[in-house]
C-alpha cells in the first residue's frame, strides 16, 4: 500500500480529534437538553387539536431518548477511531489520497485538468454532505407530525377540508361503499384514503387537464348532480351520492347545512362552526334519479 | 418483527430471481476468469446489484403476466413468487456457479491496494443505502403522484386481486393516469399481500433497494473499464446525486421518477459497456451480446415503470443503432470494424426483447380508460409540433436554468458533463461517450417535444415536473461525465471477488 503524504495523515488525525470532540459536545447537549423544550416544540409543530399535540409531544420525547443513545454510541465509535489514530488515520488518508488521484490519470501532463477535476470532486462531495444534513433536519422537522404512522392515520399533505371529508366518510359509510361524488375538487386523495370504498367522479372535460391550485385559487369545472343522466348514475351502481363543492359558483344559493350528520360531525369539535363549503352525503335510492 | 420477516422474504425472493436471471443471461462461459482475452467477468457487486434491479422489476412483470392469464394476486401468489424466486436463484447459481479464480488475476499488491479503497467506498455506499432506507421509512407516502398514480392502483390490486379489476377499467373511478404502467403498483401490492394489510410507509422499502441495486450494478460495469478505486468512486458519485438521494422526490418517496432513473441508469450503463467493450482491443462478441440482452431487458422494465420509459428506450435504442452503424462505416485505425451480422443481432435484441415483454402490457393497456391521459403519441403530428414551437421560447431557458442555475439544489451533474467535455473533448467523441451524449440530448429534446404537444398549461406542466424528468437522466449524465474524466485503458480482466 502506497503511503499518503504525512501532512494529509496529520490533517486526518486533527479532523478525527475535532470530530469526536464535536460529537461529545452534541451528546452532552442532547443529555442536558430538557425534554420539556422538545415536547413544547413538537406540540407547536403538530396539528391544532389536543390529541395530535399530546401524541407529538410524547413521540418527540421518545425520539430524544433514542437520539441521546444513538449520539452516545456514535461518539464512542469516533473516540475509538481517534484512539486508534495510528492505524486509522493512515488508512483514511490513504483512501482520500486514492480518491483524489482517481479523478485523472496520475500521468496526465496537463495539470490544470487534474486540478479542475479534483476541485469539482471536492465541490460535489461538499454538496452531498450539505444535502444529507438538510435531509436529516427535514426528518426531525417532520417527526412530530408523521411519527411512524402510515398515511391513513396521518393523512399527510392534503387540505384540512379534504381531511375532514375523509374522516367524515370513514364514519358515515361502510368500508365497502360505492360513492358517486360530484365535486369541483380533484379527488385522488379522497379515493386513496377511503379505499376499500370506491369513489366515482364523472370528470368534466374542461377540468381533465387542469392542475388545481391550493385554496381554490383556480376554479375547476364540474358536473352538478342534475346534469348526470339517470342511466349514467345507475351504471355506476352507487350506494351513496356525495356532493362536495368548495367553489363559489357551486355553493352560492345552496343550503350548506343540508347534511345534518356532516354539520353534527363538524360541531363535535367546534360548536360555533359554520360551513363555508358544501358537503352533502345521502344514500342512493337506486332509482337512477338524484 | 413479523412485518420485517415478511418484507425480508419478499425482497429475498425478488433478489434471488434477479440473480438467477442475471446468471442465466450472462451464461457459464462468461463467469470464468481466464488468462488472455477479456471475459464478461461479473463482479460480485454487479451480481448483487443486478439481482435487485432485475428481481424487483421482473417480479412485478411476472405477477402482471400471471394476472393477465387469469391468475389471482394475493398472499398465496406472493408467497409462491417469493419462494419460487429463491428456488430459481439458488438453482441457477448451483448449476452455473463460478469456478475459483486462476493465476490470471493481477499481483497481490496491486489487488490489495485497489481493494482497500474499493471496499471502503462500498461500505460508504451501504451506509448511504441505510440512510436512504431510514429516510424512506420515516415518512408515509405524501406526494401527489405516489398516491394518485401508483399507490391507489396498488391498493386496488391488493383488494381486487387482479389487474382486470372492473374499477381499474371504469372511466369514472377516481384514479390518476389509468393507463400508467404497473411495475410500482404491482411491487407495492406484492408487499401488501405478504403483510396482509396496506401500509404505505413499509411499501417504500422497494425504492432504496432499487437505488442500491443501481449503484452496485454501475460499480460493477465500471470495474470492467476502470481501475477498481475509480469505478467505486464513480458509483459513490452516482449514489450522491442530490435530486436522487436524499431529495424528498428521489428514492425516499414512492414516485416513479427515481425507479426510472435507476433502471435507465442501468440500461445506459450496459449499452455503454457494450460499445466500450466492442471498441476495445479486448472486446469480444459474447460480452457485447450479454450486455445488450441485459440492457434490452432493463429498457423493457423501464417502460413498464413509467411512460417516460418508452421515450427513453426509443431514444437510446435508436442512438445505439445509429452509433453502431456509423462505427461500421467509418474507417479508423483505432477502432475495430465489426461485422454487419453483429449489428443486425444487436438491432434484433434491442427491438425484439422489448416487443415481447411490452407487447402484452400494451394490449392490456388498450382496455384501460383514457381519463386524464396526455396521450402524447396520439397528439403527435407535424401540425401539433409546428403550433407548439413557440413554447420553446419558455421551456428551453427554463430547462437550462433548472440544469445549471439550480445546480446546488438538484446536483452538479450537468456542470460535470459540460466540464468533462470541455476538459477532454477527444474522449467525448469516442463512440461510447458519443452514445451517452447523444442519448441525453435526445431525451432532453423529448421533454421539450412533450411540452409542445401536451394539453396542460406549459409552465405548470414542464415547470412542475422538469426536475423529476432530469432526475431520470442524471445517472446517465454522471456516467458520461465520470467516464470522460476517469477513462483508463483497460489492461486486464477484472478479478473475481
mmCIF file of N, CA and C in Angstrom, chain B residues 134-217:
data_model
loop_
_atom_site.group_PDB
_atom_site.id
_atom_site.type_symbol
_atom_site.label_atom_id
_atom_site.label_comp_id
_atom_site.label_asym_id
_atom_site.label_seq_id
_atom_site.Cartn_x
_atom_site.Cartn_y
_atom_site.Cartn_z
ATOM 1 N N UNK B 134 -33.798 4.475 5.971
ATOM 2 C CA UNK B 134 -34.362 5.072 7.186
ATOM 3 C C UNK B 134 -35.216 6.279 6.818
ATOM 4 N N UNK B 135 -34.685 7.105 5.905
ATOM 5 C CA UNK B 135 -35.437 8.276 5.455
ATOM 6 C C UNK B 135 -36.774 7.859 4.852
ATOM 7 N N UNK B 136 -36.734 6.826 4.001
ATOM 8 C CA UNK B 136 -37.962 6.387 3.330
ATOM 9 C C UNK B 136 -38.992 5.903 4.347
ATOM 10 N N UNK B 137 -38.514 5.183 5.360
ATOM 11 C CA UNK B 137 -39.453 4.600 6.324
ATOM 12 C C UNK B 137 -39.956 5.618 7.348
ATOM 13 N N UNK B 138 -39.324 6.779 7.410
ATOM 14 C CA UNK B 138 -39.750 7.774 8.394
ATOM 15 C C UNK B 138 -40.937 8.601 7.926
ATOM 16 N N UNK B 139 -41.309 8.490 6.666
ATOM 17 C CA UNK B 139 -42.464 9.265 6.186
ATOM 18 C C UNK B 139 -43.403 8.346 5.424
ATOM 19 N N UNK B 140 -44.705 8.556 5.588
ATOM 20 C CA UNK B 140 -45.631 7.819 4.733
ATOM 21 C C UNK B 140 -45.620 8.436 3.347
ATOM 22 N N UNK B 141 -46.323 7.823 2.420
ATOM 23 C CA UNK B 141 -46.421 8.399 1.080
ATOM 24 C C UNK B 141 -47.208 9.692 1.196
ATOM 25 N N UNK B 142 -46.641 10.773 0.656
ATOM 26 C CA UNK B 142 -47.282 12.069 0.882
ATOM 27 C C UNK B 142 -47.329 12.966 -0.340
ATOM 28 N N UNK B 143 -46.814 12.515 -1.474
ATOM 29 C CA UNK B 143 -46.849 13.354 -2.663
ATOM 30 C C UNK B 143 -48.003 12.954 -3.575
ATOM 31 N N UNK B 144 -48.230 13.821 -4.531
ATOM 32 C CA UNK B 144 -49.375 13.647 -5.415
ATOM 33 C C UNK B 144 -49.251 12.347 -6.198
ATOM 34 N N UNK B 145 -48.166 12.238 -7.000
ATOM 35 C CA UNK B 145 -48.031 11.109 -7.918
ATOM 36 C C UNK B 145 -48.031 9.776 -7.186
ATOM 37 N N UNK B 146 -47.281 9.703 -6.093
ATOM 38 C CA UNK B 146 -47.088 8.391 -5.466
ATOM 39 C C UNK B 146 -48.402 7.839 -4.938
ATOM 40 N N UNK B 147 -49.307 8.747 -4.551
ATOM 41 C CA UNK B 147 -50.587 8.271 -4.059
ATOM 42 C C UNK B 147 -51.600 8.125 -5.187
ATOM 43 N N UNK B 148 -51.715 9.154 -6.021
ATOM 44 C CA UNK B 148 -52.788 9.166 -7.026
ATOM 45 C C UNK B 148 -52.534 8.198 -8.179
ATOM 46 N N UNK B 149 -51.254 8.034 -8.569
ATOM 47 C CA UNK B 149 -50.977 7.251 -9.773
ATOM 48 C C UNK B 149 -50.587 5.803 -9.457
ATOM 49 N N UNK B 150 -49.827 5.597 -8.407
ATOM 50 C CA UNK B 150 -49.278 4.253 -8.167
ATOM 51 C C UNK B 150 -49.853 3.603 -6.915
ATOM 52 N N UNK B 151 -49.876 4.358 -5.822
ATOM 53 C CA UNK B 151 -50.354 3.791 -4.564
ATOM 54 C C UNK B 151 -51.817 3.381 -4.625
ATOM 55 N N UNK B 152 -52.602 4.203 -5.279
ATOM 56 C CA UNK B 152 -54.028 3.907 -5.383
ATOM 57 C C UNK B 152 -54.237 2.592 -6.127
ATOM 58 N N UNK B 153 -53.569 2.428 -7.244
ATOM 59 C CA UNK B 153 -53.706 1.180 -8.017
ATOM 60 C C UNK B 153 -53.182 0.005 -7.210
ATOM 61 N N UNK B 154 -52.123 0.223 -6.462
ATOM 62 C CA UNK B 154 -51.563 -0.869 -5.651
ATOM 63 C C UNK B 154 -52.608 -1.378 -4.661
ATOM 64 N N UNK B 155 -53.341 -0.453 -4.036
ATOM 65 C CA UNK B 155 -54.343 -0.875 -3.054
ATOM 66 C C UNK B 155 -55.503 -1.579 -3.754
ATOM 67 N N UNK B 156 -55.908 -1.079 -4.913
ATOM 68 C CA UNK B 156 -56.989 -1.739 -5.647
ATOM 69 C C UNK B 156 -56.561 -3.148 -6.077
ATOM 70 N N UNK B 157 -55.307 -3.278 -6.527
ATOM 71 C CA UNK B 157 -54.804 -4.603 -6.907
ATOM 72 C C UNK B 157 -54.772 -5.539 -5.698
ATOM 73 N N UNK B 158 -54.404 -4.969 -4.549
ATOM 74 C CA UNK B 158 -54.360 -5.772 -3.315
ATOM 75 C C UNK B 158 -55.773 -6.224 -2.921
ATOM 76 N N UNK B 159 -56.758 -5.331 -3.105
ATOM 77 C CA UNK B 159 -58.130 -5.664 -2.674
ATOM 78 C C UNK B 159 -58.862 -6.516 -3.696
ATOM 79 N N UNK B 160 -58.633 -6.274 -4.969
ATOM 80 C CA UNK B 160 -59.385 -6.976 -6.011
ATOM 81 C C UNK B 160 -58.644 -8.172 -6.595
ATOM 82 N N UNK B 161 -57.362 -8.312 -6.256
ATOM 83 C CA UNK B 161 -56.554 -9.488 -6.620
ATOM 84 C C UNK B 161 -56.366 -9.680 -8.114
ATOM 85 N N UNK B 162 -56.548 -8.619 -8.915
ATOM 86 C CA UNK B 162 -56.405 -8.821 -10.354
ATOM 87 C C UNK B 162 -56.173 -7.491 -11.054
ATOM 88 N N UNK B 163 -55.378 -7.557 -12.131
ATOM 89 C CA UNK B 163 -55.206 -6.352 -12.946
ATOM 90 C C UNK B 163 -56.459 -6.093 -13.785
ATOM 91 N N UNK B 164 -57.345 -7.100 -13.849
ATOM 92 C CA UNK B 164 -58.597 -6.935 -14.587
ATOM 93 C C UNK B 164 -59.728 -6.449 -13.694
ATOM 94 N N UNK B 165 -59.384 -5.816 -12.598
ATOM 95 C CA UNK B 165 -60.398 -5.259 -11.701
ATOM 96 C C UNK B 165 -61.322 -4.334 -12.487
ATOM 97 N N UNK B 166 -62.634 -4.473 -12.327
ATOM 98 C CA UNK B 166 -63.573 -3.620 -13.079
ATOM 99 C C UNK B 166 -63.348 -2.132 -12.800
ATOM 100 N N UNK B 167 -62.940 -1.812 -11.578
ATOM 101 C CA UNK B 167 -62.765 -0.392 -11.262
ATOM 102 C C UNK B 167 -61.571 0.200 -11.993
ATOM 103 N N UNK B 168 -60.527 -0.584 -12.213
ATOM 104 C CA UNK B 168 -59.369 -0.060 -12.937
ATOM 105 C C UNK B 168 -59.732 0.216 -14.405
ATOM 106 N N UNK B 169 -60.804 -0.408 -14.865
ATOM 107 C CA UNK B 169 -61.224 -0.192 -16.252
ATOM 108 C C UNK B 169 -62.391 0.793 -16.354
ATOM 109 N N UNK B 170 -62.868 1.266 -15.219
ATOM 110 C CA UNK B 170 -64.017 2.167 -15.190
ATOM 111 C C UNK B 170 -63.546 3.609 -15.382
ATOM 112 N N UNK B 171 -64.005 4.317 -16.414
ATOM 113 C CA UNK B 171 -63.527 5.674 -16.670
ATOM 114 C C UNK B 171 -63.830 6.648 -15.535
ATOM 115 N N UNK B 172 -64.923 6.416 -14.799
ATOM 116 C CA UNK B 172 -65.297 7.357 -13.745
ATOM 117 C C UNK B 172 -64.687 7.015 -12.392
ATOM 118 N N UNK B 173 -64.009 5.888 -12.274
ATOM 119 C CA UNK B 173 -63.358 5.555 -10.996
ATOM 120 C C UNK B 173 -62.238 6.555 -10.766
ATOM 121 N N UNK B 174 -62.136 7.071 -9.570
ATOM 122 C CA UNK B 174 -61.163 8.122 -9.284
ATOM 123 C C UNK B 174 -59.776 7.516 -9.134
ATOM 124 N N UNK B 175 -58.980 7.618 -10.177
ATOM 125 C CA UNK B 175 -57.586 7.184 -10.145
ATOM 126 C C UNK B 175 -56.822 8.089 -11.109
ATOM 127 N N UNK B 176 -55.582 8.355 -10.797
ATOM 128 C CA UNK B 176 -54.774 9.174 -11.687
ATOM 129 C C UNK B 176 -54.152 8.312 -12.771
ATOM 130 N N UNK B 177 -54.108 8.827 -13.983
ATOM 131 C CA UNK B 177 -53.447 8.139 -15.098
ATOM 132 C C UNK B 177 -53.763 6.640 -15.139
ATOM 133 N N UNK B 178 -54.968 6.291 -15.542
ATOM 134 C CA UNK B 178 -55.373 4.883 -15.559
ATOM 135 C C UNK B 178 -54.462 4.000 -16.400
ATOM 136 N N UNK B 179 -53.822 4.584 -17.410
ATOM 137 C CA UNK B 179 -53.011 3.772 -18.312
ATOM 138 C C UNK B 179 -51.534 3.729 -17.926
ATOM 139 N N UNK B 180 -51.192 4.248 -16.775
ATOM 140 C CA UNK B 180 -49.796 4.210 -16.360
ATOM 141 C C UNK B 180 -49.364 2.771 -16.099
ATOM 142 N N UNK B 181 -48.105 2.475 -16.408
ATOM 143 C CA UNK B 181 -47.612 1.106 -16.209
ATOM 144 C C UNK B 181 -47.679 0.677 -14.744
ATOM 145 N N UNK B 182 -47.587 -0.620 -14.542
ATOM 146 C CA UNK B 182 -47.929 -1.194 -13.243
ATOM 147 C C UNK B 182 -46.746 -1.721 -12.431
ATOM 148 N N UNK B 183 -45.519 -1.443 -12.848
ATOM 149 C CA UNK B 183 -44.375 -2.015 -12.125
ATOM 150 C C UNK B 183 -44.409 -1.641 -10.640
ATOM 151 N N UNK B 184 -44.566 -0.364 -10.376
ATOM 152 C CA UNK B 184 -44.542 0.080 -8.980
ATOM 153 C C UNK B 184 -45.790 -0.393 -8.247
ATOM 154 N N UNK B 185 -46.936 -0.272 -8.888
ATOM 155 C CA UNK B 185 -48.176 -0.687 -8.224
ATOM 156 C C UNK B 185 -48.132 -2.171 -7.879
ATOM 157 N N UNK B 186 -47.660 -2.981 -8.790
ATOM 158 C CA UNK B 186 -47.580 -4.425 -8.526
ATOM 159 C C UNK B 186 -46.517 -4.715 -7.463
ATOM 160 N N UNK B 187 -45.421 -3.966 -7.477
ATOM 161 C CA UNK B 187 -44.400 -4.159 -6.452
ATOM 162 C C UNK B 187 -44.943 -3.854 -5.066
ATOM 163 N N UNK B 188 -45.690 -2.763 -4.943
ATOM 164 C CA UNK B 188 -46.278 -2.407 -3.650
ATOM 165 C C UNK B 188 -47.348 -3.425 -3.255
ATOM 166 N N UNK B 189 -48.127 -3.840 -4.262
ATOM 167 C CA UNK B 189 -49.166 -4.839 -3.997
ATOM 168 C C UNK B 189 -48.546 -6.117 -3.463
ATOM 169 N N UNK B 190 -47.416 -6.490 -3.997
ATOM 170 C CA UNK B 190 -46.711 -7.712 -3.564
ATOM 171 C C UNK B 190 -46.399 -7.631 -2.070
ATOM 172 N N UNK B 191 -45.910 -6.477 -1.621
ATOM 173 C CA UNK B 191 -45.591 -6.324 -0.195
ATOM 174 C C UNK B 191 -46.853 -6.258 0.654
ATOM 175 N N UNK B 192 -47.886 -5.581 0.160
ATOM 176 C CA UNK B 192 -49.147 -5.545 0.912
ATOM 177 C C UNK B 192 -49.697 -6.958 1.071
ATOM 178 N N UNK B 193 -49.605 -7.733 -0.011
ATOM 179 C CA UNK B 193 -50.128 -9.106 0.036
ATOM 180 C C UNK B 193 -49.366 -9.937 1.071
ATOM 181 N N UNK B 194 -48.049 -9.766 1.119
ATOM 182 C CA UNK B 194 -47.267 -10.521 2.111
ATOM 183 C C UNK B 194 -47.603 -10.063 3.529
ATOM 184 N N UNK B 195 -47.766 -8.742 3.701
ATOM 185 C CA UNK B 195 -48.072 -8.208 5.033
ATOM 186 C C UNK B 195 -49.501 -8.516 5.435
ATOM 187 N N UNK B 196 -50.382 -8.665 4.442
ATOM 188 C CA UNK B 196 -51.794 -8.874 4.732
ATOM 189 C C UNK B 196 -52.538 -7.581 5.015
ATOM 190 N N UNK B 197 -51.904 -6.461 4.776
ATOM 191 C CA UNK B 197 -52.575 -5.182 5.007
ATOM 192 C C UNK B 197 -51.849 -4.103 4.193
ATOM 193 N N UNK B 198 -52.488 -2.939 4.104
ATOM 194 C CA UNK B 198 -51.879 -1.807 3.398
ATOM 195 C C UNK B 198 -51.114 -0.954 4.402
ATOM 196 N N UNK B 199 -49.872 -0.719 4.123
ATOM 197 C CA UNK B 199 -49.064 0.206 4.927
ATOM 198 C C UNK B 199 -48.142 0.933 3.962
ATOM 199 N N UNK B 200 -48.543 2.176 3.636
ATOM 200 C CA UNK B 200 -47.821 2.867 2.574
ATOM 201 C C UNK B 200 -46.499 3.454 3.026
ATOM 202 N N UNK B 201 -46.123 3.185 4.253
ATOM 203 C CA UNK B 201 -44.764 3.505 4.661
ATOM 204 C C UNK B 201 -43.847 2.319 4.343
ATOM 205 N N UNK B 202 -44.287 1.139 4.726
ATOM 206 C CA UNK B 202 -43.453 -0.053 4.545
ATOM 207 C C UNK B 202 -43.249 -0.395 3.077
ATOM 208 N N UNK B 203 -44.231 -0.053 2.235
ATOM 209 C CA UNK B 203 -44.069 -0.411 0.814
ATOM 210 C C UNK B 203 -42.954 0.391 0.152
ATOM 211 N N UNK B 204 -42.516 1.460 0.817
ATOM 212 C CA UNK B 204 -41.460 2.286 0.219
ATOM 213 C C UNK B 204 -40.076 1.643 0.313
ATOM 214 N N UNK B 205 -39.964 0.472 0.938
ATOM 215 C CA UNK B 205 -38.638 -0.177 1.017
ATOM 216 C C UNK B 205 -38.105 -0.505 -0.374
ATOM 217 N N UNK B 206 -39.029 -0.662 -1.340
ATOM 218 C CA UNK B 206 -38.604 -1.046 -2.696
ATOM 219 C C UNK B 206 -37.659 -0.021 -3.302
ATOM 220 N N UNK B 207 -37.860 1.235 -2.994
ATOM 221 C CA UNK B 207 -37.167 2.289 -3.737
ATOM 222 C C UNK B 207 -35.704 2.426 -3.321
ATOM 223 N N UNK B 208 -35.370 2.446 -2.031
ATOM 224 C CA UNK B 208 -33.953 2.441 -1.677
ATOM 225 C C UNK B 208 -33.249 1.156 -2.132
ATOM 226 N N UNK B 209 -33.989 0.046 -2.175
ATOM 227 C CA UNK B 209 -33.355 -1.205 -2.613
ATOM 228 C C UNK B 209 -32.997 -1.119 -4.098
ATOM 229 N N UNK B 210 -33.899 -0.529 -4.895
ATOM 230 C CA UNK B 210 -33.600 -0.314 -6.322
ATOM 231 C C UNK B 210 -32.379 0.589 -6.471
ATOM 232 N N UNK B 211 -32.306 1.579 -5.635
ATOM 233 C CA UNK B 211 -31.184 2.530 -5.645
ATOM 234 C C UNK B 211 -29.875 1.802 -5.368
ATOM 235 N N UNK B 212 -29.892 0.924 -4.350
ATOM 236 C CA UNK B 212 -28.678 0.158 -4.041
ATOM 237 C C UNK B 212 -28.301 -0.730 -5.225
ATOM 238 N N UNK B 213 -29.336 -1.335 -5.829
ATOM 239 C CA UNK B 213 -29.088 -2.191 -6.989
ATOM 240 C C UNK B 213 -28.429 -1.430 -8.120
ATOM 241 N N UNK B 214 -28.941 -0.240 -8.395
ATOM 242 C CA UNK B 214 -28.357 0.562 -9.471
ATOM 243 C C UNK B 214 -26.893 0.901 -9.170
ATOM 244 N N UNK B 215 -26.637 1.340 -7.966
ATOM 245 C CA UNK B 215 -25.293 1.805 -7.624
ATOM 246 C C UNK B 215 -24.291 0.647 -7.722
ATOM 247 N N UNK B 216 -24.654 -0.495 -7.191
ATOM 248 C CA UNK B 216 -23.747 -1.646 -7.250
ATOM 249 C C UNK B 216 -23.561 -2.126 -8.684
ATOM 250 N N UNK B 217 -24.636 -2.090 -9.463
ATOM 251 C CA UNK B 217 -24.528 -2.529 -10.854
ATOM 252 C C UNK B 217 -23.574 -1.612 -11.619
#
